[in-house]
Amino acid sequence: MTRQPPGPSSDEASLEPVELIRRSGTVLRIGRLALSAGTGSYRVKSHMWRAGRALGLDRVAAHVTLTEITATSYRGPIFRTELTEVRSVGIDADRLSELERFSSALPREADLDAVDAELDRIARKPPLYGALLNATWAGMACAAFAFLNNGGAVECGAVLVAAALGQLVRRAMLHRGINQFGVTMLAAAVASIAYLVLVLGLSDLAGVSGSHEAGYVSAVLFLVPGFALVTGALDLAKLDFSAGVARLTYALMILASAALAVWGVSAIAGLAPDPVPPPGLDEPALVALRTLASFLGVLGFALMFNSPWAMAVGAAAIGTVANVGRLFLVDGGVVSQAAAAGAALLVGLLAATLAPALRVPRITVSVPAVVIMVPGVTAYRAVYEFNTGATTQALAYAVEAGLVIVALAIGLAVARMLTDRRWTFER
């Protein structure tokens, strides 16, 4: 006869810190919701610290990476350590805004059941835009990118449709839990092929030449992981290396996956992503169209990130001012990374004023405003040249893209240091 091990005695059960367990779980949950919405580790920790203070915990210490949180909650002489994992990496600006408002308004000695009920509501809230609208925002953003990359009317129109199709495919497959990197390659291939089919079909009717390099790379720029690149760099600026390195590694893998698919399509079609000369427009018309394209580009990305309209328009206004100024500096001979740093600094300073007025996290308006400045085309050119064996040219493109991304992060970080004491002083 096999003896069963004795179960826990009633004395042991009475020693379980039930209240600490419940409060610790709620604190970890708000961190998980924030991490799954795409924010940086600094903001995740901030939400957890606020919730812990409101629920009567003495201290909350958390280690945050791209997909994991390890948190320890302290209350008196006891503590509890828990781990949670986030398997889907995405962006939800509306959820970030909801969590920011909720955590900022938490009173001392908040009711635990009420906190859990509000987190239930936030977690269940559906996306603001359906699949077709979300795809339309992606197409609009990429069409604006195509013009800023010196594309013409035919290229911009084809990009609008191709990018929307690619985003539609990506969203549908990600919601089914399919591997992100495989989905990225497929979405990039769909967008590239759709662009080529459309533009070649329209070229005879519109009377354009057979050179369409300005558009076919722009058709996949909805895949540029701008949030991960910017938040990863900001995590590094806060000396949070585990989160920063993980985010940047993820962003580089997404870029490489998309670029490999674009390279495969371009190799079959015989296209090379060479720089395209600017359109022959006079100065007033060029400035007006750049302003419109910058506004629509940032607006499209913000809405694609599930931003409410007020937040998206605010981000678009900031991004338009900064990006038009950046392009003016580049045209005047300023090196691209210096112009990017100045533009990102302006974005950060403007966001510090606008975000509190809108009662939204600063990152939800600053990141979409700088995403349009991320050199996605240059990064794709680097991967293309690596695949063709032109190592010297590939390294030149890679260094150029890397310097601009670092400059954008530096500009945003300096703006945070100038406007947020928690970034200026480490203690």
Coordinates of C-alpha atoms in Angstrom, one line a residue:
M1 CA 0.0 0.0 0.0
T2 CA 1.5 3.3 -1.1
R3 CA 1.4 6.1 1.4
Q4 CA 0.4 9.6 0.2
P5 CA 2.5 12.5 1.3
P6 CA 0.8 14.5 4.0
G7 CA -1.0 17.6 2.8
P8 CA -0.6 21.0 4.3
S9 CA -1.8 21.3 7.8
S10 CA -4.3 23.9 8.8
D11 CA -1.5 25.7 10.7
E12 CA 0.6 26.0 7.5
A13 CA -2.4 27.3 5.5
S14 CA -3.0 29.9 8.1
L15 CA 0.5 31.2 7.6
E16 CA -0.1 31.9 3.9
P17 CA 0.0 35.7 3.3
V18 CA -3.2 35.7 1.3
E19 CA -3.6 39.5 1.1
L20 CA 0.0 39.9 0.0
I21 CA -0.5 37.3 -2.7
R22 CA -3.6 39.0 -4.0
R23 CA -2.0 42.5 -4.0
S24 CA 1.2 41.2 -5.6
G25 CA -0.8 39.5 -8.3
T26 CA -2.7 42.7 -9.1
V27 CA 0.5 44.8 -9.3
L28 CA 2.1 42.2 -11.6
R29 CA -1.1 42.3 -13.8
I30 CA -1.0 46.0 -14.4
G31 CA 2.7 45.6 -15.4
R32 CA 1.8 42.8 -17.8
L33 CA -1.0 44.9 -19.4
A34 CA 1.4 47.8 -19.9
L35 CA 4.2 45.5 -21.3
S36 CA 1.8 43.8 -23.8
A37 CA 0.8 47.3 -25.0
G38 CA 4.4 48.0 -26.1
T39 CA 5.6 50.6 -23.6
G40 CA 9.2 50.7 -22.3
S41 CA 10.4 49.1 -19.1
Y42 CA 10.5 52.5 -17.3
R43 CA 6.8 53.1 -17.7
V44 CA 6.0 49.4 -16.8
K45 CA 7.8 49.9 -13.5
S46 CA 6.1 53.2 -12.9
H47 CA 2.7 51.7 -13.2
M48 CA 3.6 48.8 -10.9
W49 CA 5.1 51.1 -8.3
R50 CA 2.0 53.4 -8.3
A51 CA -0.3 50.4 -8.0
G52 CA 1.8 48.9 -5.2
R53 CA 1.8 52.1 -3.2
A54 CA -2.0 52.4 -3.6
L55 CA -2.6 48.8 -2.4
G56 CA -0.5 49.3 0.7
L57 CA 2.7 47.6 -0.3
D58 CA 6.0 49.0 1.1
R59 CA 8.0 48.5 -2.0
V60 CA 7.8 46.9 -5.5
A61 CA 11.0 45.8 -7.3
A62 CA 10.7 44.6 -10.9
H63 CA 13.0 43.3 -13.6
V64 CA 11.4 43.9 -17.0
T65 CA 12.5 42.6 -20.4
L66 CA 10.8 42.6 -23.8
T67 CA 8.5 39.6 -22.9
E68 CA 8.9 38.9 -19.1
I69 CA 8.5 40.6 -15.8
T70 CA 9.9 39.3 -12.5
A71 CA 8.5 41.3 -9.6
T72 CA 9.0 41.2 -5.8
S73 CA 6.4 42.9 -3.6
Y74 CA 7.3 43.8 0.0
R75 CA 5.0 44.3 3.0
G76 CA 6.5 44.5 6.4
P77 CA 8.9 41.5 7.1
I78 CA 7.4 39.3 4.2
F79 CA 7.8 39.5 0.5
R80 CA 6.5 37.6 -2.6
T81 CA 8.3 37.1 -6.0
E82 CA 6.3 36.3 -9.1
L83 CA 7.1 35.9 -12.8
T84 CA 4.8 36.6 -15.8
E85 CA 5.4 36.2 -19.5
V86 CA 4.0 38.1 -22.5
R87 CA 4.2 36.1 -25.7
S88 CA 2.7 38.6 -28.1
V89 CA 4.6 41.8 -28.8
G90 CA 2.3 44.6 -30.1
I91 CA 1.4 48.3 -29.7
D92 CA -1.8 49.6 -28.2
A93 CA -1.7 53.3 -27.5
D94 CA -5.2 53.4 -26.3
R95 CA -4.5 50.8 -23.6
L96 CA -1.3 52.7 -22.6
S97 CA -3.4 55.9 -22.2
E98 CA -6.1 54.0 -20.1
L99 CA -3.4 52.6 -17.8
E100 CA -1.7 55.9 -17.4
R101 CA -4.9 57.7 -16.4
F102 CA -5.9 54.8 -14.1
S103 CA -2.5 54.4 -12.3
S104 CA -2.1 58.2 -11.9
A105 CA -5.5 58.5 -10.2
L106 CA -5.1 55.6 -7.8
P107 CA -5.7 56.8 -4.2
R108 CA -4.0 55.6 -1.1
E109 CA -5.6 52.5 0.3
A110 CA -7.3 51.7 -2.9
D111 CA -9.9 49.0 -2.9
L112 CA -8.4 45.8 -4.3
D113 CA -11.6 44.5 -5.9
A114 CA -12.2 47.9 -7.6
V115 CA -8.7 47.9 -9.0
D116 CA -9.1 44.4 -10.3
A117 CA -12.5 45.3 -11.9
E118 CA -11.0 48.3 -13.7
L119 CA -8.1 46.2 -15.0
D120 CA -10.6 43.7 -16.3
R121 CA -12.4 46.4 -18.2
I122 CA -9.1 47.7 -19.7
A123 CA -8.0 44.2 -20.7
R124 CA -11.4 43.4 -22.4
K125 CA -11.6 46.7 -24.3
P126 CA -11.6 45.9 -28.0
P127 CA -9.4 47.8 -30.5
L128 CA -10.8 51.2 -31.6
Y129 CA -10.5 50.3 -35.3
G130 CA -11.4 47.2 -37.2
A131 CA -9.1 45.3 -39.5
L132 CA -10.0 47.3 -42.6
L133 CA -9.6 50.7 -41.0
N134 CA -6.3 49.6 -39.4
A135 CA -5.1 48.5 -42.8
T136 CA -6.2 51.8 -44.3
W137 CA -4.2 53.8 -41.7
A138 CA -1.1 51.7 -42.5
G139 CA -1.6 52.3 -46.3
M140 CA -2.0 56.1 -45.7
A141 CA 1.2 56.3 -43.6
C142 CA 3.2 54.4 -46.2
A143 CA 1.9 56.4 -49.1
A144 CA 3.0 59.5 -47.2
F145 CA 6.4 57.9 -46.8
A146 CA 6.5 57.2 -50.5
F147 CA 6.1 60.8 -51.3
L148 CA 8.8 61.8 -48.8
N149 CA 11.0 59.2 -50.5
N150 CA 10.5 61.1 -53.8
G151 CA 7.7 59.0 -55.1
G152 CA 5.2 60.2 -57.7
A153 CA 1.4 60.0 -57.7
V154 CA 1.3 56.5 -59.2
E155 CA 3.8 55.2 -56.7
C156 CA 2.0 56.8 -53.8
G157 CA -1.4 55.3 -55.0
A158 CA 0.1 51.9 -55.4
V159 CA 1.8 52.0 -52.0
L160 CA -1.5 53.0 -50.4
V161 CA -3.2 49.8 -51.6
A162 CA -0.2 47.5 -51.3
A163 CA 0.7 48.5 -47.7
A164 CA -3.0 48.1 -46.7
L165 CA -3.1 44.6 -48.1
G166 CA 0.2 43.7 -46.3
Q167 CA -1.1 45.1 -42.9
L168 CA -4.4 43.2 -43.4
V169 CA -2.5 40.0 -43.8
R170 CA -0.2 40.7 -40.9
R171 CA -3.0 41.6 -38.5
A172 CA -5.1 38.5 -39.4
M173 CA -2.2 36.1 -38.9
L174 CA -0.9 37.7 -35.7
H175 CA -4.3 37.4 -34.2
R176 CA -4.1 33.7 -34.9
G177 CA -0.9 33.4 -32.9
I178 CA 1.4 32.7 -35.8
N179 CA 5.2 33.4 -35.4
Q180 CA 5.9 37.1 -35.8
F181 CA 9.0 36.8 -37.9
G182 CA 7.3 34.5 -40.4
V183 CA 4.3 36.8 -40.5
T184 CA 6.6 39.7 -41.1
M185 CA 8.2 38.0 -44.1
L186 CA 4.9 37.1 -45.6
A187 CA 3.3 40.5 -45.1
A188 CA 6.4 42.1 -46.7
A189 CA 6.2 39.8 -49.6
V190 CA 2.5 40.4 -50.1
A191 CA 3.0 44.2 -50.0
S192 CA 5.9 44.2 -52.4
I193 CA 4.2 41.9 -54.9
A194 CA 1.0 43.8 -54.7
Y195 CA 2.9 47.1 -55.3
L196 CA 4.7 45.8 -58.3
V197 CA 1.5 44.4 -59.8
L198 CA -0.4 47.6 -59.3
V199 CA 2.3 50.0 -60.5
L200 CA 3.1 47.9 -63.6
G201 CA -0.5 47.7 -64.4
L202 CA -1.0 51.5 -64.0
S203 CA 2.3 52.6 -65.7
D204 CA 1.0 52.4 -69.2
L205 CA -2.2 54.3 -68.3
A206 CA -0.3 57.0 -66.4
G207 CA 2.6 57.2 -68.7
V208 CA 5.3 56.8 -66.0
S209 CA 8.7 55.1 -66.5
G210 CA 9.5 51.6 -65.4
S211 CA 11.6 52.7 -62.5
H212 CA 9.6 52.3 -59.3
E213 CA 12.2 52.0 -56.6
A214 CA 10.7 55.0 -54.7
G215 CA 7.6 53.0 -54.0
Y216 CA 8.3 49.4 -53.6
V217 CA 10.4 49.8 -50.4
S218 CA 7.9 52.3 -49.0
A219 CA 5.1 49.7 -49.4
V220 CA 6.6 47.7 -46.5
L221 CA 7.5 50.6 -44.1
F222 CA 4.4 49.7 -42.0
L223 CA 6.6 46.9 -40.7
V224 CA 9.3 49.2 -39.3
P225 CA 9.4 48.5 -35.6
G226 CA 9.5 52.2 -34.6
F227 CA 8.1 51.7 -31.1
A228 CA 10.6 48.9 -30.3
L229 CA 13.6 50.9 -31.7
V230 CA 12.7 54.1 -29.8
T231 CA 11.7 52.5 -26.5
G232 CA 14.7 50.2 -26.6
A233 CA 17.1 53.1 -27.0
L234 CA 15.3 55.0 -24.2
D235 CA 15.6 51.9 -22.0
L236 CA 19.4 52.0 -22.6
A237 CA 19.5 55.7 -21.8
K238 CA 17.9 54.7 -18.4
L239 CA 20.7 52.1 -18.0
D240 CA 18.1 49.3 -18.3
F241 CA 20.3 47.2 -20.5
S242 CA 18.3 43.9 -20.3
A243 CA 15.2 45.5 -21.6
G244 CA 17.0 47.8 -24.1
V245 CA 19.1 45.1 -25.7
A246 CA 16.1 42.8 -25.9
R247 CA 14.0 45.4 -27.6
L248 CA 16.7 46.4 -30.1
T249 CA 17.4 42.8 -30.9
Y250 CA 13.7 42.2 -31.6
A251 CA 13.5 45.3 -33.8
L252 CA 16.6 44.3 -35.8
M253 CA 15.1 40.8 -36.3
I254 CA 11.8 42.3 -37.6
L255 CA 13.8 44.6 -39.9
A256 CA 15.9 41.7 -41.2
S257 CA 12.8 39.5 -41.8
A258 CA 11.0 42.2 -43.8
A259 CA 14.1 43.2 -45.7
L260 CA 14.8 39.6 -46.7
A261 CA 11.4 39.3 -48.2
V262 CA 11.7 42.6 -50.0
W263 CA 15.1 41.5 -51.3
G264 CA 13.6 38.2 -52.6
V265 CA 10.9 40.0 -54.5
S266 CA 13.2 42.7 -55.9
A267 CA 15.7 40.0 -57.0
I268 CA 13.0 38.3 -59.0
A269 CA 11.6 41.5 -60.4
G270 CA 15.1 43.0 -61.2
L271 CA 14.7 46.1 -59.0
A272 CA 17.3 47.7 -56.7
P273 CA 16.4 50.1 -53.9
D274 CA 18.7 52.9 -55.2
P275 CA 18.1 56.5 -54.1
V276 CA 15.6 58.4 -56.2
P277 CA 16.1 62.0 -57.3
P278 CA 13.7 64.5 -55.7
P279 CA 10.6 65.6 -57.7
G280 CA 10.9 68.7 -59.8
L281 CA 8.7 71.0 -57.8
D282 CA 9.1 74.6 -56.9
E283 CA 9.8 75.5 -53.3
P284 CA 6.3 76.5 -52.1
A285 CA 4.7 73.4 -53.6
L286 CA 7.4 71.1 -52.2
V287 CA 7.0 72.6 -48.7
A288 CA 3.2 72.3 -48.8
L289 CA 3.3 68.7 -50.0
R290 CA 6.0 67.7 -47.4
T291 CA 3.9 69.3 -44.7
L292 CA 0.8 67.4 -45.8
A293 CA 2.7 64.1 -46.2
S294 CA 4.3 64.4 -42.8
F295 CA 1.0 65.1 -41.1
L296 CA -0.7 62.2 -42.9
G297 CA 2.2 59.9 -42.3
V298 CA 2.4 60.5 -38.5
L299 CA -1.5 60.4 -38.3
G300 CA -1.6 57.1 -40.1
F301 CA 1.1 55.5 -37.8
A302 CA -0.6 56.8 -34.7
L303 CA -4.0 55.4 -35.7
M304 CA -2.4 52.1 -36.7
F305 CA -1.0 52.0 -33.2
N306 CA -4.7 52.2 -31.9
S307 CA -4.5 55.8 -30.8
P308 CA -7.7 57.7 -30.2
W309 CA -8.2 60.6 -32.6
A310 CA -7.2 63.4 -30.2
M311 CA -4.0 61.6 -29.4
A312 CA -3.3 60.9 -33.1
V313 CA -3.9 64.4 -34.2
G314 CA -1.7 65.8 -31.5
A315 CA 1.1 63.4 -32.5
A316 CA 0.6 64.4 -36.1
A317 CA 0.9 68.1 -35.4
I318 CA 4.1 67.6 -33.4
G319 CA 5.6 65.3 -36.0
T320 CA 4.7 67.6 -38.9
V321 CA 6.5 70.6 -37.4
A322 CA 9.6 68.5 -36.4
N323 CA 9.8 66.5 -39.7
V324 CA 9.4 69.5 -42.0
G325 CA 12.1 71.2 -40.0
R326 CA 14.4 68.2 -40.3
L327 CA 14.0 68.0 -44.0
F328 CA 14.7 71.7 -44.3
L329 CA 18.0 71.2 -42.3
V330 CA 19.0 68.2 -44.5
D331 CA 18.3 70.2 -47.7
G332 CA 20.5 73.0 -46.2
G333 CA 23.5 70.7 -45.8
V334 CA 23.1 69.6 -42.2
V335 CA 24.1 65.9 -41.7
S336 CA 21.1 63.6 -41.3
Q337 CA 21.9 62.5 -37.8
A338 CA 22.3 66.0 -36.5
A339 CA 19.0 67.0 -38.1
A340 CA 17.3 63.9 -36.6
A341 CA 18.6 64.7 -33.1
G342 CA 17.3 68.3 -33.3
A343 CA 13.9 67.2 -34.6
A344 CA 13.6 64.5 -31.9
L345 CA 14.5 67.0 -29.2
L346 CA 11.8 69.3 -30.5
V347 CA 9.3 66.4 -30.5
G348 CA 10.2 65.6 -26.9
L349 CA 9.8 69.2 -25.7
L350 CA 6.5 69.6 -27.5
A351 CA 5.2 66.3 -26.2
A352 CA 6.1 67.3 -22.7
T353 CA 3.6 70.2 -23.1
L354 CA 0.9 68.5 -25.1
A355 CA 0.7 65.0 -23.5
P356 CA -0.3 66.3 -20.0
A357 CA -2.9 68.5 -21.6
L358 CA -4.4 65.5 -23.4
R359 CA -3.9 63.3 -20.2
V360 CA -2.0 60.7 -22.2
P361 CA 1.5 59.1 -21.8
R362 CA 4.2 61.2 -23.5
I363 CA 5.4 58.1 -25.4
T364 CA 2.1 57.8 -27.2
V365 CA 2.6 61.1 -29.0
S366 CA 6.4 61.3 -29.2
V367 CA 7.0 57.9 -30.7
P368 CA 4.5 58.2 -33.6
A369 CA 6.0 61.6 -34.3
V370 CA 9.5 60.3 -34.7
V371 CA 8.6 57.0 -36.4
I372 CA 8.3 58.9 -39.7
M373 CA 11.9 59.9 -39.2
V374 CA 13.2 56.4 -38.8
P375 CA 15.3 55.6 -41.9
G376 CA 13.5 52.4 -42.9
V377 CA 14.4 52.7 -46.5
T378 CA 18.1 53.1 -45.7
A379 CA 17.9 50.0 -43.4
Y380 CA 16.3 48.0 -46.2
R381 CA 19.0 49.1 -48.6
A382 CA 21.6 47.9 -46.2
V383 CA 20.1 44.4 -46.0
Y384 CA 19.7 44.3 -49.8
E385 CA 23.3 45.2 -50.4
F386 CA 24.5 42.6 -47.9
N387 CA 22.5 40.0 -49.8
T388 CA 24.0 41.0 -53.2
G389 CA 27.5 40.9 -51.8
A390 CA 28.1 44.7 -51.9
T391 CA 29.5 44.7 -48.3
T392 CA 31.0 48.2 -48.4
Q393 CA 27.8 49.9 -49.6
A394 CA 25.8 47.8 -47.2
L395 CA 27.9 48.9 -44.2
A396 CA 27.6 52.5 -45.4
Y397 CA 23.8 52.3 -45.4
A398 CA 23.8 50.4 -42.1
V399 CA 26.0 53.0 -40.4
E400 CA 23.8 55.8 -41.8
A401 CA 20.6 54.2 -40.5
G402 CA 22.1 53.3 -37.1
L403 CA 23.4 56.9 -36.5
V404 CA 20.0 58.4 -37.3
I405 CA 18.2 56.0 -34.9
V406 CA 20.7 56.7 -32.2
A407 CA 20.3 60.5 -32.8
L408 CA 16.5 60.2 -32.5
A409 CA 16.9 58.4 -29.2
I410 CA 19.4 61.0 -27.9
G411 CA 17.0 63.8 -28.8
L412 CA 14.1 62.2 -27.0
A413 CA 16.3 61.3 -24.0
V414 CA 17.6 64.8 -23.7
A415 CA 14.1 66.2 -23.9
R416 CA 13.1 63.9 -21.0
M417 CA 16.1 64.9 -18.9
L418 CA 15.2 68.6 -19.5
T419 CA 11.5 68.1 -18.5
D420 CA 11.4 65.2 -16.1
R421 CA 13.4 65.2 -12.8
R422 CA 13.1 61.4 -12.6
W423 CA 15.2 61.2 -15.8
T424 CA 17.7 63.8 -14.7
F425 CA 18.5 62.3 -11.3
E426 CA 19.0 58.6 -10.9
R427 CA 18.1 58.7 -7.2

